């Protein structure tokens, strides 16, 4: 059997790798029923989803509360929670997923892997939490709409880690018509066209007169 590792964190513990492997096994087991990942991604689930999700974990200070919006099959939220279990066990991850079946899957993962997570089967608009350190998002909406969806979750020190594809520059430009924010663009380690937007200090821009 091929020995697994994380390219972005080559010194990660064997126990963490084992948890990631167990998580992958659960995704593959449930996928025919719930469609957690595209069929074409199953063969490269480690690179396409695990590595892709893991790369965001150390892009900022972790803090005590991480909210993952539109968790779906758990990318990046569950992957982050598995890594945080070893490096920041007191950090709680809230997995927000509006699809009831996917929420059931996420709860099973949290139970079986003993993760410091809470699953909220809600639309993000009605989620109510305070003192959020990090908001992570992968493939939910275009940036202008996305910032509106998570506005109530962000505070002065909240950092948004937003995973985007090749159109991220255009989305940034459009978002700045309505929003003011600081943004560092980090090149994705798993996609030549992708980027992680590290966004801070989000607030609505003043209307021009």
Short mmCIF file of C-alpha atoms in Angstrom, two decimals:
data_model
loop_
_atom_site.label_atom_id
_atom_site.label_comp_id
_atom_site.label_asym_id
_atom_site.label_seq_id
_atom_site.Cartn_x
_atom_site.Cartn_y
_atom_site.Cartn_z
CA UNK A 1 0.00 0.00 0.00
CA UNK A 2 1.28 3.46 -0.90
CA UNK A 3 2.52 5.42 2.10
CA UNK A 4 0.56 8.65 2.28
CA UNK A 5 1.95 12.06 3.14
CA UNK A 6 1.04 15.72 2.79
CA UNK A 7 3.28 17.59 0.37
CA UNK A 8 2.54 20.91 2.05
CA UNK A 9 3.28 19.48 5.53
CA UNK A 10 5.76 16.61 5.08
CA UNK A 11 6.40 16.30 8.82
CA UNK A 12 2.75 15.73 9.79
CA UNK A 13 2.32 12.85 12.23
CA UNK A 14 1.44 9.32 11.18
CA UNK A 15 -1.64 9.51 13.43
CA UNK A 16 -2.89 12.53 11.48
CA UNK A 17 -2.25 10.81 8.15
CA UNK A 18 -4.21 7.79 9.43
CA UNK A 19 -7.16 10.03 10.33
CA UNK A 20 -7.08 11.60 6.88
CA UNK A 21 -7.02 8.12 5.32
CA UNK A 22 -9.99 7.08 7.48
CA UNK A 23 -11.83 10.21 6.37
CA UNK A 24 -11.13 9.45 2.70
CA UNK A 25 -12.50 5.93 3.24
CA UNK A 26 -15.72 7.40 4.65
CA UNK A 27 -16.09 9.79 1.72
CA UNK A 28 -15.63 6.93 -0.76
CA UNK A 29 -18.09 4.75 1.16
CA UNK A 30 -20.83 7.39 1.27
CA UNK A 31 -20.20 8.97 -2.14
CA UNK A 32 -22.40 6.65 -4.24
CA UNK A 33 -25.40 7.64 -2.10
CA UNK A 34 -24.80 11.34 -1.41
CA UNK A 35 -22.40 12.44 -4.18
CA UNK A 36 -19.88 14.15 -1.91
CA UNK A 37 -17.26 14.51 -4.66
CA UNK A 38 -17.43 14.18 -8.43
CA UNK A 39 -16.97 10.62 -9.68
CA UNK A 40 -13.95 11.69 -11.66
CA UNK A 41 -12.26 13.00 -8.51
CA UNK A 42 -12.42 9.75 -6.54
CA UNK A 43 -9.23 8.33 -8.03
CA UNK A 44 -7.27 11.45 -7.05
CA UNK A 45 -9.20 12.42 -3.94
CA UNK A 46 -5.97 12.84 -1.96
CA UNK A 47 -4.51 15.46 -4.29
CA UNK A 48 -7.73 17.04 -5.50
CA UNK A 49 -9.38 17.44 -2.09
CA UNK A 50 -7.13 16.52 0.87
CA UNK A 51 -3.97 18.33 -0.26
CA UNK A 52 -6.05 21.19 -1.65
CA UNK A 53 -7.83 21.67 1.68
CA UNK A 54 -4.77 21.17 3.90
CA UNK A 55 -2.80 24.00 2.31
CA UNK A 56 -4.99 26.71 3.89
CA UNK A 57 -4.49 25.70 7.53
CA UNK A 58 -1.31 27.64 8.29
CA UNK A 59 -1.99 30.77 6.25
CA UNK A 60 -2.93 32.80 9.34
CA UNK A 61 -3.10 32.59 13.12
CA UNK A 62 -5.54 29.83 13.97
CA UNK A 63 -7.46 31.24 16.92
CA UNK A 64 -10.20 29.51 18.90
CA UNK A 65 -13.17 29.30 16.49
CA UNK A 66 -13.11 28.27 12.83
CA UNK A 67 -16.31 28.38 10.75
CA UNK A 68 -16.39 26.44 7.48
CA UNK A 69 -19.18 27.64 5.19
CA UNK A 70 -20.86 25.25 2.77
CA UNK A 71 -18.88 22.29 4.09
CA UNK A 72 -20.41 19.75 1.70
CA UNK A 73 -18.33 16.60 2.02
CA UNK A 74 -16.00 18.33 4.48
CA UNK A 75 -13.55 20.17 2.24
CA UNK A 76 -11.80 22.09 3.66
CA UNK A 77 -13.49 22.04 7.10
CA UNK A 78 -13.00 18.40 8.10
CA UNK A 79 -9.45 18.32 6.75
CA UNK A 80 -8.70 21.43 8.80
CA UNK A 81 -10.26 19.88 11.90
CA UNK A 82 -8.12 16.75 11.53
CA UNK A 83 -4.94 18.81 11.28
CA UNK A 84 -6.01 21.10 14.12
CA UNK A 85 -6.63 18.11 16.37
CA UNK A 86 -2.86 17.68 16.55
CA UNK A 87 -1.62 21.28 16.43
CA UNK A 88 -4.44 23.27 18.08
CA UNK A 89 -6.82 20.86 19.83
CA UNK A 90 -8.80 23.60 21.59
CA UNK A 91 -9.80 25.20 18.29
CA UNK A 92 -13.43 24.39 17.53
CA UNK A 93 -14.55 23.99 13.92
CA UNK A 94 -18.17 24.69 13.01
CA UNK A 95 -19.23 22.96 9.79
CA UNK A 96 -22.12 24.80 8.16
CA UNK A 97 -24.05 22.72 5.62
CA UNK A 98 -27.62 23.33 4.44
CA UNK A 99 -28.06 19.89 2.80
CA UNK A 100 -29.50 17.54 5.42
CA UNK A 101 -27.95 14.38 3.99
CA UNK A 102 -24.48 15.90 3.84
CA UNK A 103 -24.94 17.16 7.40
CA UNK A 104 -25.68 13.58 8.50
CA UNK A 105 -22.47 12.45 6.81
CA UNK A 106 -20.47 15.20 8.49
CA UNK A 107 -21.84 14.27 11.91
CA UNK A 108 -20.81 10.66 11.31
CA UNK A 109 -17.29 11.77 10.39
CA UNK A 110 -17.05 13.95 13.51
CA UNK A 111 -18.21 11.04 15.66
CA UNK A 112 -15.96 8.39 14.14
CA UNK A 113 -12.84 10.57 14.06
CA UNK A 114 -13.51 12.27 17.42
CA UNK A 115 -13.11 15.79 16.07
CA UNK A 116 -13.66 19.07 17.91
CA UNK A 117 -16.45 20.02 15.52
CA UNK A 118 -20.07 21.09 15.54
CA UNK A 119 -22.26 20.52 12.50
CA UNK A 120 -24.95 23.13 11.84
CA UNK A 121 -27.52 22.00 9.28
CA UNK A 122 -28.49 25.55 8.32
CA UNK A 123 -28.09 28.13 5.63
CA UNK A 124 -25.16 30.36 6.47
CA UNK A 125 -27.42 33.42 6.62
CA UNK A 126 -29.08 32.17 9.83
CA UNK A 127 -25.96 30.89 11.57
CA UNK A 128 -25.29 32.88 14.73
CA UNK A 129 -21.83 32.66 16.28
CA UNK A 130 -19.48 35.22 17.79
CA UNK A 131 -15.74 35.70 18.11
CA UNK A 132 -15.00 33.85 14.86
CA UNK A 133 -11.27 33.64 14.19
CA UNK A 134 -11.41 32.11 10.70
CA UNK A 135 -14.09 31.70 8.05
CA UNK A 136 -13.18 29.21 5.32
CA UNK A 137 -15.04 28.80 2.06
CA UNK A 138 -14.52 26.57 -0.97
CA UNK A 139 -16.72 26.69 -4.08
CA UNK A 140 -19.82 28.35 -2.63
CA UNK A 141 -20.45 31.61 -4.51
CA UNK A 142 -18.79 34.46 -6.38
CA UNK A 143 -16.86 36.75 -4.04
CA UNK A 144 -19.28 39.75 -4.01
CA UNK A 145 -22.18 37.49 -2.97
CA UNK A 146 -20.01 35.44 -0.66
CA UNK A 147 -18.90 38.45 1.38
CA UNK A 148 -22.55 39.35 1.87
CA UNK A 149 -23.34 35.80 3.04
CA UNK A 150 -20.59 35.81 5.68
CA UNK A 151 -20.77 39.48 6.68
CA UNK A 152 -22.51 38.69 9.99
CA UNK A 153 -19.78 36.19 10.91
CA UNK A 154 -16.87 38.58 10.48
CA UNK A 155 -15.51 40.85 13.17
CA UNK A 156 -12.46 43.09 13.45
CA UNK A 157 -9.97 40.24 13.78
CA UNK A 158 -11.72 37.62 11.62
CA UNK A 159 -9.74 36.24 8.69
CA UNK A 160 -11.53 34.78 5.67
CA UNK A 161 -9.73 32.02 3.77
CA UNK A 162 -11.50 31.82 0.44
CA UNK A 163 -10.44 29.22 -2.11
CA UNK A 164 -10.90 30.39 -5.69
CA UNK A 165 -10.23 29.29 -9.25
CA UNK A 166 -8.91 31.10 -12.31
CA UNK A 167 -11.47 33.95 -12.19
CA UNK A 168 -10.38 35.21 -8.78
CA UNK A 169 -8.94 38.49 -10.14
CA UNK A 170 -12.22 39.41 -11.78
CA UNK A 171 -14.15 38.49 -8.64
CA UNK A 172 -11.86 40.66 -6.51
CA UNK A 173 -12.43 43.62 -8.81
CA UNK A 174 -16.20 43.21 -8.70
CA UNK A 175 -16.23 42.75 -4.92
CA UNK A 176 -14.42 46.03 -4.37
CA UNK A 177 -17.36 47.89 -5.92
CA UNK A 178 -19.36 47.08 -2.78
CA UNK A 179 -16.85 45.99 -0.16
CA UNK A 180 -13.70 47.32 1.41
CA UNK A 181 -11.15 44.74 2.58
CA UNK A 182 -7.48 43.85 2.75
CA UNK A 183 -6.50 40.83 0.68
CA UNK A 184 -3.39 38.73 0.26
CA UNK A 185 -3.49 36.42 -2.75
CA UNK A 186 -1.72 33.12 -2.12
CA UNK A 187 -0.97 30.88 -5.10
CA UNK A 188 -2.61 27.48 -4.76
CA UNK A 189 -0.17 24.61 -4.36
CA UNK A 190 -2.55 22.20 -6.09
CA UNK A 191 -3.87 24.26 -9.00
CA UNK A 192 -1.89 26.45 -11.39
CA UNK A 193 -4.92 28.69 -11.87
CA UNK A 194 -6.15 28.64 -8.28
CA UNK A 195 -5.56 30.94 -5.33
CA UNK A 196 -6.45 31.33 -1.69
CA UNK A 197 -7.70 34.81 -0.86
CA UNK A 198 -6.68 35.76 2.68
CA UNK A 199 -9.14 38.55 3.44
CA UNK A 200 -9.24 40.80 6.52
CA UNK A 201 -11.03 43.96 7.67
CA UNK A 202 -14.20 43.40 5.66
CA UNK A 203 -16.81 46.12 5.67
CA UNK A 204 -19.23 47.67 3.23
CA UNK A 205 -17.69 50.40 1.12
CA UNK A 206 -19.24 53.85 1.32
CA UNK A 207 -21.50 54.67 -1.59
CA UNK A 208 -20.02 57.14 -4.03
CA UNK A 209 -21.89 60.42 -4.47
#
